[in-house]
Amino acid sequence: MSDLLERLRGRGWRLTSQRRVVAEVLDGEHVHLTADEVHARAARRLPEISRATVYNTLGELVSLGEVMEVATDGRAKRYDPNAHRPHQHLVCASCGTVRDVHPTGDPLADLPAAERFGFAVSAVEVTYRGLCPDCARARA
Amino acid sequence: MSDLLERLRGRGWRLTSQRRVVAEVLDGEHVHLTADEVHARAARRLPEISRATVYNTLGELVSLGEVMEVATDGRAKRYDPNAHRPHQHLVCASCGTVRDVHPTGDPLADLPAAERFGFAVSAVEVTYRGLCPDCARARA
DNA sequence: TCTTGACTTGGACAGCGTCCATCGTAGGAT
DNA sequence: ATCCTACGATGGACGCTGTCCAAGTCAAGA
């Protein structure tokens, strides 16, 4: 945690209370929160924090590579604090929860040059979809 | 084309001019249009068609399995008329265009049971990201 | 302590999508 | 060919997510 704040300060971040709270929220829970959920949790500690600041801070954390943006559906983006270890996502089709998973193999290597159509391919996202144990049970 | 309309009629669809036009737009161009793009193209043939109808019709086509919904970024969903042949997507990080690609390998096999956390995994989406030739050129 | 420019604020705004009351019409029935 | 009626279309209001901006605030170096 203080690691994160130290890294950010080292990159020239001005360390405001708002940024500190957002970083603490993300670092505290290793779940995948939406921007509004981050805002709600941050506001519990710092009631006047504005939505715009949360969006700004999240955007900065993403471009610094400290946090990953995850768009699993057409709804709100989610923010993944586990940006340093490569991983993929497993999403429940019913309740929407997201788990980090670590598949074997390298999907980038599975895309032959002939299938790249001149794109400069730089990243792959793999999203596994299914029913989580709770939802599968509720549906049975 | 008439295949699609026949299938839909066989499933009890009331065949209105609006639905016909939406189906024709999707079937005509094998690109991945947003709902608004579908609406614009449909309106060229049927000027009074409403956005709500386009959304309704797209939603019905999706739940009938005739069209796939693709949420590649936090922006508008895109609709993929190529729902019958399995494939993955290659997305331009700058302009958002989507191409179908056919990688080798089976990503489902790359997720060991120990990494499934009890989920009944039923599908995998692989999204390759990069810059398309046009955007790469514009950025140089 | 002072200064300054980076940061925050809150409200307006834009894009995407949904909802709803009302009107229109496809297609079976006669 | 005409009638009926339930299903579908309409369009405008609304909600959610996210961006932008002008004005005010404050972290941190001098």
GROMACS .gro file of N, CA and C in nm, chain B:
model
  420
  141MET      N    1  -2.990  -1.435  -4.672
  141MET     CA    2  -3.076  -1.323  -4.634
  141MET      C    3  -3.218  -1.368  -4.612
  142SER      N    4  -3.282  -1.410  -4.722
  142SER     CA    5  -3.418  -1.460  -4.704
  142SER      C    6  -3.415  -1.578  -4.607
  143ASP      N    7  -3.299  -1.646  -4.600
  143ASP     CA    8  -3.283  -1.748  -4.497
  143ASP      C    9  -3.315  -1.692  -4.360
  144LEU      N   10  -3.249  -1.581  -4.330
  144LEU     CA   11  -3.267  -1.521  -4.198
  144LEU      C   12  -3.412  -1.487  -4.174
  145LEU      N   13  -3.476  -1.420  -4.272
  145LEU     CA   14  -3.616  -1.380  -4.252
  145LEU      C   15  -3.704  -1.502  -4.237
  146GLU      N   16  -3.674  -1.608  -4.313
  146GLU     CA   17  -3.753  -1.732  -4.300
  146GLU      C   18  -3.739  -1.791  -4.161
  147ARG      N   19  -3.614  -1.796  -4.113
  147ARG     CA   20  -3.592  -1.850  -3.978
  147ARG      C   21  -3.671  -1.771  -3.875
  148LEU      N   22  -3.669  -1.639  -3.891
  148LEU     CA   23  -3.736  -1.555  -3.793
  148LEU      C   24  -3.886  -1.575  -3.799
  149ARG      N   25  -3.939  -1.581  -3.919
  149ARG     CA   26  -4.083  -1.605  -3.933
  149ARG      C   27  -4.119  -1.740  -3.872
  150GLY      N   28  -4.033  -1.839  -3.896
  150GLY     CA   29  -4.057  -1.971  -3.839
  150GLY      C   30  -4.061  -1.969  -3.688
  151ARG      N   31  -3.995  -1.869  -3.629
  151ARG     CA   32  -3.997  -1.861  -3.482
  151ARG      C   33  -4.110  -1.773  -3.431
  152GLY      N   34  -4.204  -1.741  -3.518
  152GLY     CA   35  -4.320  -1.666  -3.472
  152GLY      C   36  -4.303  -1.514  -3.477
  153TRP      N   37  -4.199  -1.469  -3.545
  153TRP     CA   38  -4.181  -1.325  -3.559
  153TRP      C   39  -4.290  -1.266  -3.647
  154ARG      N   40  -4.345  -1.156  -3.600
  154ARG     CA   41  -4.432  -1.079  -3.690
  154ARG      C   42  -4.340  -0.999  -3.782
  155LEU      N   43  -4.360  -1.014  -3.910
  155LEU     CA   44  -4.262  -0.959  -4.003
  155LEU      C   45  -4.298  -0.816  -4.044
  156THR      N   46  -4.253  -0.720  -3.964
  156THR     CA   47  -4.283  -0.581  -3.995
  156THR      C   48  -4.175  -0.524  -4.087
  157SER      N   49  -4.208  -0.413  -4.150
  157SER     CA   50  -4.109  -0.353  -4.240
  157SER      C   51  -3.985  -0.310  -4.163
  158GLN      N   52  -4.005  -0.263  -4.039
  158GLN     CA   53  -3.890  -0.221  -3.959
  158GLN      C   54  -3.795  -0.337  -3.932
  159ARG      N   55  -3.851  -0.450  -3.890
  159ARG     CA   56  -3.766  -0.565  -3.861
  159ARG      C   57  -3.696  -0.614  -3.986
  160ARG      N   58  -3.769  -0.610  -4.098
  160ARG     CA   59  -3.708  -0.654  -4.222
  160ARG      C   60  -3.587  -0.567  -4.254
  161VAL      N   61  -3.603  -0.435  -4.241
  161VAL     CA   62  -3.495  -0.345  -4.276
  161VAL      C   63  -3.374  -0.365  -4.184
  162VAL      N   64  -3.398  -0.381  -4.054
  162VAL     CA   65  -3.286  -0.403  -3.961
  162VAL      C   66  -3.214  -0.532  -3.998
  163ALA      N   67  -3.288  -0.638  -4.024
  163ALA     CA   68  -3.225  -0.765  -4.059
  163ALA      C   69  -3.145  -0.750  -4.188
  164GLU      N   70  -3.198  -0.676  -4.283
  164GLU     CA   71  -3.126  -0.658  -4.409
  164GLU      C   72  -2.998  -0.579  -4.389
  165VAL      N   73  -3.003  -0.476  -4.306
  165VAL     CA   74  -2.881  -0.399  -4.281
  165VAL      C   75  -2.773  -0.488  -4.223
  166LEU      N   76  -2.810  -0.568  -4.122
  166LEU     CA   77  -2.709  -0.654  -4.058
  166LEU      C   78  -2.657  -0.758  -4.155
  167ASP      N   79  -2.746  -0.814  -4.231
  167ASP     CA   80  -2.706  -0.920  -4.321
  167ASP      C   81  -2.626  -0.866  -4.440
  168GLY      N   82  -2.653  -0.739  -4.474
  168GLY     CA   83  -2.589  -0.683  -4.592
  168GLY      C   84  -2.440  -0.658  -4.574
  169GLU      N   85  -2.402  -0.598  -4.463
  169GLU     CA   86  -2.262  -0.564  -4.444
  169GLU      C   87  -2.206  -0.649  -4.332
  170HIS      N   88  -2.103  -0.723  -4.358
  170HIS     CA   89  -2.047  -0.804  -4.252
  170HIS      C   90  -1.940  -0.728  -4.176
  171VAL      N   91  -1.976  -0.607  -4.132
  171VAL     CA   92  -1.891  -0.534  -4.040
  171VAL      C   93  -1.965  -0.531  -3.908
  172HIS      N   94  -1.906  -0.469  -3.809
  172HIS     CA   95  -1.965  -0.471  -3.676
  172HIS      C   96  -2.018  -0.332  -3.647
  173LEU      N   97  -2.144  -0.313  -3.667
  173LEU     CA   98  -2.204  -0.182  -3.652
  173LEU      C   99  -2.250  -0.157  -3.510
  174THR      N  100  -2.249  -0.032  -3.468
  174THR     CA  101  -2.312   0.005  -3.342
  174THR      C  102  -2.462   0.017  -3.368
  175ALA      N  103  -2.538   0.022  -3.259
  175ALA     CA  104  -2.683   0.035  -3.274
  175ALA      C  105  -2.718   0.163  -3.352
  176ASP      N  106  -2.646   0.271  -3.325
  176ASP     CA  107  -2.677   0.394  -3.396
  176ASP      C  108  -2.642   0.385  -3.544
  177GLU      N  109  -2.536   0.312  -3.576
  177GLU     CA  110  -2.503   0.294  -3.717
  177GLU      C  111  -2.610   0.210  -3.787
  178VAL      N  112  -2.658   0.109  -3.718
  178VAL     CA  113  -2.767   0.029  -3.773
  178VAL      C  114  -2.889   0.120  -3.796
  179HIS      N  115  -2.916   0.204  -3.698
  179HIS     CA  116  -3.030   0.294  -3.710
  179HIS      C  117  -3.013   0.386  -3.830
  180ALA      N  118  -2.894   0.441  -3.847
  180ALA     CA  119  -2.871   0.534  -3.958
  180ALA      C  120  -2.893   0.463  -4.092
  181ARG      N  121  -2.838   0.344  -4.105
  181ARG     CA  122  -2.852   0.273  -4.232
  181ARG      C  123  -2.997   0.230  -4.256
  182ALA      N  124  -3.062   0.189  -4.149
  182ALA     CA  125  -3.203   0.149  -4.163
  182ALA      C  126  -3.287   0.270  -4.204
  183ALA      N  127  -3.252   0.386  -4.147
  183ALA     CA  128  -3.332   0.506  -4.175
  183ALA      C  129  -3.316   0.551  -4.320
  184ARG      N  130  -3.211   0.508  -4.386
  184ARG     CA  131  -3.197   0.544  -4.528
  184ARG      C  132  -3.306   0.477  -4.610
  185ARG      N  133  -3.350   0.362  -4.564
  185ARG     CA  134  -3.454   0.291  -4.638
  185ARG      C  135  -3.593   0.318  -4.582
  186LEU      N  136  -3.598   0.351  -4.453
  186LEU     CA  137  -3.726   0.363  -4.385
  186LEU      C  138  -3.712   0.481  -4.289
  187PRO      N  139  -3.729   0.602  -4.341
  187PRO     CA  140  -3.688   0.722  -4.267
  187PRO      C  141  -3.752   0.736  -4.131
  188GLU      N  142  -3.867   0.680  -4.107
  188GLU     CA  143  -3.934   0.706  -3.981
  188GLU      C  144  -3.903   0.606  -3.872
  189ILE      N  145  -3.815   0.511  -3.900
  189ILE     CA  146  -3.786   0.408  -3.800
  189ILE      C  147  -3.722   0.473  -3.676
  190SER      N  148  -3.765   0.427  -3.559
  190SER     CA  149  -3.718   0.491  -3.436
  190SER      C  150  -3.600   0.414  -3.376
  191ARG      N  151  -3.526   0.487  -3.293
  191ARG     CA  152  -3.414   0.425  -3.223
  191ARG      C  153  -3.463   0.310  -3.137
  192ALA      N  154  -3.573   0.330  -3.066
  192ALA     CA  155  -3.622   0.226  -2.975
  192ALA      C  156  -3.647   0.096  -3.051
  193THR      N  157  -3.704   0.106  -3.169
  193THR     CA  158  -3.732  -0.014  -3.247
  193THR      C  159  -3.603  -0.085  -3.286
  194VAL      N  160  -3.503  -0.007  -3.324
  194VAL     CA  161  -3.375  -0.069  -3.359
  194VAL      C  162  -3.318  -0.141  -3.238
  195TYR      N  163  -3.320  -0.077  -3.124
  195TYR     CA  164  -3.271  -0.144  -3.002
  195TYR      C  165  -3.350  -0.269  -2.973
  196ASN      N  166  -3.482  -0.259  -2.980
  196ASN     CA  167  -3.565  -0.377  -2.953
  196ASN      C  168  -3.530  -0.490  -3.048
  197THR      N  169  -3.523  -0.459  -3.175
  197THR     CA  170  -3.499  -0.562  -3.275
  197THR      C  171  -3.363  -0.625  -3.257
  198LEU      N  172  -3.262  -0.542  -3.230
  198LEU     CA  173  -3.128  -0.597  -3.208
  198LEU      C  174  -3.130  -0.690  -3.087
  199GLY      N  175  -3.197  -0.648  -2.981
  199GLY     CA  176  -3.204  -0.733  -2.863
  199GLY      C  177  -3.271  -0.866  -2.891
  200GLU      N  178  -3.374  -0.863  -2.973
  200GLU     CA  179  -3.442  -0.988  -3.008
  200GLU      C  180  -3.352  -1.078  -3.092
  201LEU      N  181  -3.284  -1.017  -3.188
  201LEU     CA  182  -3.193  -1.097  -3.271
  201LEU      C  183  -3.083  -1.161  -3.185
  202VAL      N  184  -3.038  -1.088  -3.085
  202VAL     CA  185  -2.935  -1.144  -2.997
  202VAL      C  186  -2.991  -1.261  -2.918
  203SER      N  187  -3.111  -1.246  -2.862
  203SER     CA  188  -3.159  -1.357  -2.779
  203SER      C  189  -3.203  -1.475  -2.865
  204LEU      N  190  -3.230  -1.452  -2.990
  204LEU     CA  191  -3.257  -1.564  -3.080
  204LEU      C  192  -3.128  -1.631  -3.128
  205GLY      N  193  -3.014  -1.570  -3.095
  205GLY     CA  194  -2.887  -1.630  -3.137
  205GLY      C  195  -2.849  -1.601  -3.281
  206GLU      N  196  -2.918  -1.506  -3.342
  206GLU     CA  197  -2.886  -1.476  -3.482
  206GLU      C  198  -2.774  -1.374  -3.494
  207VAL      N  199  -2.751  -1.300  -3.389
  207VAL     CA  200  -2.653  -1.192  -3.391
  207VAL      C  201  -2.581  -1.194  -3.258
  208MET      N  202  -2.451  -1.158  -3.259
  208MET     CA  203  -2.376  -1.153  -3.134
  208MET      C  204  -2.351  -1.010  -3.091
  209GLU      N  205  -2.360  -0.987  -2.961
  209GLU     CA  206  -2.329  -0.857  -2.905
  209GLU      C  207  -2.182  -0.855  -2.869
  210VAL      N  208  -2.113  -0.749  -2.907
  210VAL     CA  209  -1.971  -0.740  -2.877
  210VAL      C  210  -1.945  -0.611  -2.800
  211ALA      N  211  -1.899  -0.624  -2.676
  211ALA     CA  212  -1.867  -0.506  -2.595
  211ALA      C  213  -1.716  -0.494  -2.588
  212THR      N  214  -1.658  -0.425  -2.683
  212THR     CA  215  -1.512  -0.423  -2.693
  212THR      C  216  -1.449  -0.316  -2.606
  213ASP      N  217  -1.523  -0.211  -2.575
  213ASP     CA  218  -1.467  -0.105  -2.494
  213ASP      C  219  -1.580  -0.048  -2.411
  214GLY      N  220  -1.555   0.063  -2.345
  214GLY     CA  221  -1.662   0.120  -2.266
  214GLY      C  222  -1.763   0.195  -2.349
  215ARG      N  223  -1.746   0.195  -2.479
  215ARG     CA  224  -1.836   0.273  -2.564
  215ARG      C  225  -1.955   0.189  -2.608
  216ALA      N  226  -2.008   0.220  -2.725
  216ALA     CA  227  -2.128   0.152  -2.772
  216ALA      C  228  -2.099   0.005  -2.802
  217LYS      N  229  -2.197  -0.080  -2.772
  217LYS     CA  230  -2.189  -0.219  -2.812
  217LYS      C  231  -2.194  -0.226  -2.965
  218ARG      N  232  -2.133  -0.331  -3.017
  218ARG     CA  233  -2.141  -0.354  -3.161
  218ARG      C  234  -2.210  -0.487  -3.186
  219TYR      N  235  -2.268  -0.500  -3.304
  219TYR     CA  236  -2.348  -0.617  -3.335
  219TYR      C  237  -2.285  -0.694  -3.449
  220ASP      N  238  -2.263  -0.819  -3.424
  220ASP     CA  239  -2.186  -0.905  -3.513
  220ASP      C  240  -2.280  -1.005  -3.580
  221PRO      N  241  -2.303  -0.988  -3.710
  221PRO     CA  242  -2.399  -1.076  -3.778
  221PRO      C  243  -2.344  -1.216  -3.799
  222ASN      N  244  -2.214  -1.235  -3.773
  222ASN     CA  245  -2.151  -1.364  -3.800
  222ASN      C  246  -2.158  -1.453  -3.675
  223ALA      N  247  -2.280  -1.481  -3.628
  223ALA     CA  248  -2.295  -1.552  -3.501
  223ALA      C  249  -2.283  -1.702  -3.515
  224HIS      N  250  -2.287  -1.752  -3.636
  224HIS     CA  251  -2.294  -1.898  -3.652
  224HIS      C  252  -2.158  -1.965  -3.661
  225ARG      N  253  -2.053  -1.888  -3.698
  225ARG     CA  254  -1.920  -1.947  -3.703
  225ARG      C  255  -1.836  -1.889  -3.590
  226PRO      N  256  -1.774  -1.976  -3.509
  226PRO     CA  257  -1.694  -1.927  -3.397
  226PRO      C  258  -1.574  -1.847  -3.446
  227HIS      N  259  -1.548  -1.737  -3.378
  227HIS     CA  260  -1.435  -1.651  -3.415
  227HIS      C  261  -1.406  -1.557  -3.301
  228GLN      N  262  -1.296  -1.485  -3.310
  228GLN     CA  263  -1.261  -1.388  -3.207
  228GLN      C  264  -1.248  -1.250  -3.270
  229HIS      N  265  -1.210  -1.150  -3.191
  229HIS     CA  266  -1.211  -1.014  -3.244
  229HIS      C  267  -1.078  -0.942  -3.227
  230LEU      N  268  -1.052  -0.857  -3.327
  230LEU     CA  269  -0.932  -0.774  -3.329
  230LEU      C  270  -0.982  -0.629  -3.333
  231VAL      N  271  -0.947  -0.552  -3.230
  231VAL     CA  272  -1.006  -0.420  -3.212
  231VAL      C  273  -0.899  -0.312  -3.221
  232CYS      N  274  -0.928  -0.206  -3.295
  232CYS     CA  275  -0.835  -0.093  -3.301
  232CYS      C  276  -0.853  -0.005  -3.177
  233ALA      N  277  -0.743   0.016  -3.105
  233ALA     CA  278  -0.750   0.092  -2.980
  233ALA      C  279  -0.784   0.238  -3.006
  234SER      N  280  -0.765   0.284  -3.128
  234SER     CA  281  -0.788   0.425  -3.155
  234SER      C  282  -0.927   0.452  -3.213
  235CYS      N  283  -0.962   0.384  -3.322
  235CYS     CA  284  -1.089   0.417  -3.386
  235CYS      C  285  -1.200   0.318  -3.350
  236GLY      N  286  -1.165   0.207  -3.287
  236GLY     CA  287  -1.269   0.116  -3.240
  236GLY      C  288  -1.322   0.016  -3.341
  237THR      N  289  -1.272   0.017  -3.463
  237THR     CA  290  -1.322  -0.082  -3.560
  237THR      C  291  -1.284  -0.222  -3.517
  238VAL      N  292  -1.364  -0.318  -3.560
  238VAL     CA  293  -1.350  -0.456  -3.516
  238VAL      C  294  -1.338  -0.546  -3.639
  239ARG      N  295  -1.245  -0.639  -3.636
  239ARG     CA  296  -1.235  -0.740  -3.741
  239ARG      C  297  -1.251  -0.877  -3.679
  240ASP      N  298  -1.309  -0.968  -3.753
  240ASP     CA  299  -1.314  -1.107  -3.708
  240ASP      C  300  -1.180  -1.174  -3.737
  241VAL      N  301  -1.131  -1.251  -3.642
  241VAL     CA  302  -1.010  -1.328  -3.666
  241VAL      C  303  -1.030  -1.471  -3.618
  242HIS      N  304  -0.946  -1.560  -3.666
  242HIS     CA  305  -0.959  -1.702  -3.633
  242HIS      C  306  -0.826  -1.754  -3.583
  243PRO      N  307  -0.801  -1.738  -3.453
  243PRO     CA  308  -0.674  -1.787  -3.399
  243PRO      C  309  -0.671  -1.939  -3.395
  244THR      N  310  -0.550  -1.992  -3.388
  244THR     CA  311  -0.534  -2.136  -3.365
  244THR      C  312  -0.544  -2.161  -3.215
  245GLY      N  313  -0.556  -2.288  -3.178
  245GLY     CA  314  -0.557  -2.320  -3.035
  245GLY      C  315  -0.695  -2.305  -2.974
  246ASP      N  316  -0.710  -2.360  -2.857
  246ASP     CA  317  -0.839  -2.357  -2.789
  246ASP      C  318  -0.821  -2.299  -2.649
  247PRO      N  319  -0.856  -2.173  -2.631
  247PRO     CA  320  -0.832  -2.109  -2.501
  247PRO      C  321  -0.905  -2.178  -2.387
  248LEU      N  322  -1.018  -2.242  -2.415
  248LEU     CA  323  -1.088  -2.313  -2.307
  248LEU      C  324  -0.999  -2.420  -2.246
  249ALA      N  325  -0.920  -2.485  -2.331
  249ALA     CA  326  -0.832  -2.591  -2.281
  249ALA      C  327  -0.719  -2.535  -2.197
  250ASP      N  328  -0.694  -2.404  -2.208
  250ASP     CA  329  -0.584  -2.342  -2.134
  250ASP      C  330  -0.622  -2.304  -1.992
  251LEU      N  331  -0.747  -2.330  -1.954
  251LEU     CA  332  -0.787  -2.294  -1.817
  251LEU      C  333  -0.802  -2.420  -1.734
  252PRO      N  334  -0.701  -2.453  -1.655
  252PRO     CA  335  -0.705  -2.577  -1.577
  252PRO      C  336  -0.821  -2.577  -1.478
  253ALA      N  337  -0.865  -2.695  -1.441
  253ALA     CA  338  -0.977  -2.707  -1.348
  253ALA      C  339  -0.949  -2.630  -1.219
  254ALA      N  340  -0.824  -2.631  -1.174
  254ALA     CA  341  -0.791  -2.564  -1.049
  254ALA      C  342  -0.811  -2.413  -1.059
  255GLU      N  343  -0.815  -2.360  -1.182
  255GLU     CA  344  -0.833  -2.217  -1.200
  255GLU      C  345  -0.978  -2.182  -1.232
  256ARG      N  346  -1.068  -2.278  -1.218
  256ARG     CA  347  -1.208  -2.249  -1.254
  256ARG      C  348  -1.295  -2.215  -1.135
  257PHE      N  349  -1.246  -2.238  -1.016
  257PHE     CA  350  -1.314  -2.196  -0.894
  257PHE      C  351  -1.459  -2.244  -0.889
  258GLY      N  352  -1.485  -2.361  -0.944
  258GLY     CA  353  -1.619  -2.416  -0.940
  258GLY      C  354  -1.715  -2.359  -1.042
  259PHE      N  355  -1.668  -2.266  -1.124
  259PHE     CA  356  -1.755  -2.211  -1.229
  259PHE      C  357  -1.785  -2.318  -1.334
  260ALA      N  358  -1.905  -2.313  -1.390
  260ALA     CA  359  -1.936  -2.392  -1.509
  260ALA      C  360  -1.902  -2.305  -1.629
  261VAL      N  361  -1.779  -2.314  -1.676
  261VAL     CA  362  -1.733  -2.224  -1.782
  261VAL      C  363  -1.792  -2.268  -1.915
  262SER      N  364  -1.856  -2.177  -1.985
  262SER     CA  365  -1.926  -2.216  -2.107
  262SER      C  366  -1.877  -2.142  -2.231
  263ALA      N  367  -1.803  -2.036  -2.214
  263ALA     CA  368  -1.762  -1.960  -2.332
  263ALA      C  369  -1.633  -1.884  -2.303
  264VAL      N  370  -1.561  -1.854  -2.407
  264VAL     CA  371  -1.441  -1.772  -2.396
  264VAL      C  372  -1.448  -1.665  -2.503
  265GLU      N  373  -1.413  -1.545  -2.464
  265GLU     CA  374  -1.397  -1.440  -2.563
  265GLU      C  375  -1.253  -1.397  -2.561
  266VAL      N  376  -1.195  -1.387  -2.678
  266VAL     CA  377  -1.058  -1.339  -2.688
  266VAL      C  378  -1.061  -1.210  -2.769
  267THR      N  379  -1.007  -1.105  -2.712
  267THR     CA  380  -1.003  -0.976  -2.781
  267THR      C  381  -0.859  -0.933  -2.797
  268TYR      N  382  -0.815  -0.926  -2.922
  268TYR     CA  383  -0.682  -0.875  -2.951
  268TYR      C  384  -0.693  -0.725  -2.971
  269ARG      N  385  -0.599  -0.650  -2.913
  269ARG     CA  386  -0.604  -0.505  -2.926
  269ARG      C  387  -0.476  -0.453  -2.990
  270GLY      N  388  -0.492  -0.347  -3.068
  270GLY     CA  389  -0.376  -0.287  -3.132
  270GLY      C  390  -0.421  -0.169  -3.216
  271LEU      N  391  -0.331  -0.122  -3.301
  271LEU     CA  392  -0.366  -0.010  -3.389
  271LEU      C  393  -0.387  -0.063  -3.529
  272CYS      N  394  -0.495  -0.020  -3.592
  272CYS     CA  395  -0.518  -0.060  -3.730
  272CYS      C  396  -0.421   0.018  -3.820
  273PRO      N  397  -0.398  -0.029  -3.941
  273PRO     CA  398  -0.301   0.038  -4.029
  273PRO      C  399  -0.330   0.187  -4.045
  274ASP      N  400  -0.454   0.225  -4.063
  274ASP     CA  401  -0.487   0.366  -4.083
  274ASP      C  402  -0.449   0.450  -3.963
  275CYS      N  403  -0.488   0.404  -3.843
  275CYS     CA  404  -0.459   0.483  -3.723
  275CYS      C  405  -0.310   0.485  -3.694
  276ALA      N  406  -0.240   0.375  -3.720
  276ALA     CA  407  -0.095   0.373  -3.698
  276ALA      C  408  -0.028   0.477  -3.787
  277ARG      N  409  -0.075   0.488  -3.910
  277ARG     CA  410  -0.020   0.585  -4.004
  277ARG      C  411  -0.051   0.728  -3.956
  278ALA      N  412  -0.174   0.751  -3.914
  278ALA     CA  413  -0.213   0.886  -3.872
  278ALA      C  414  -0.134   0.930  -3.749
  279ARG      N  415  -0.088   0.833  -3.672
  279ARG     CA  416  -0.020   0.868  -3.549
  279ARG      C  417   0.130   0.889  -3.571
  280ALA      N  418   0.181   0.842  -3.680
  280ALA     CA  419   0.327   0.848  -3.705
  280ALA      C  420   0.372   0.991  -3.740
   0.00000   0.00000   0.00000
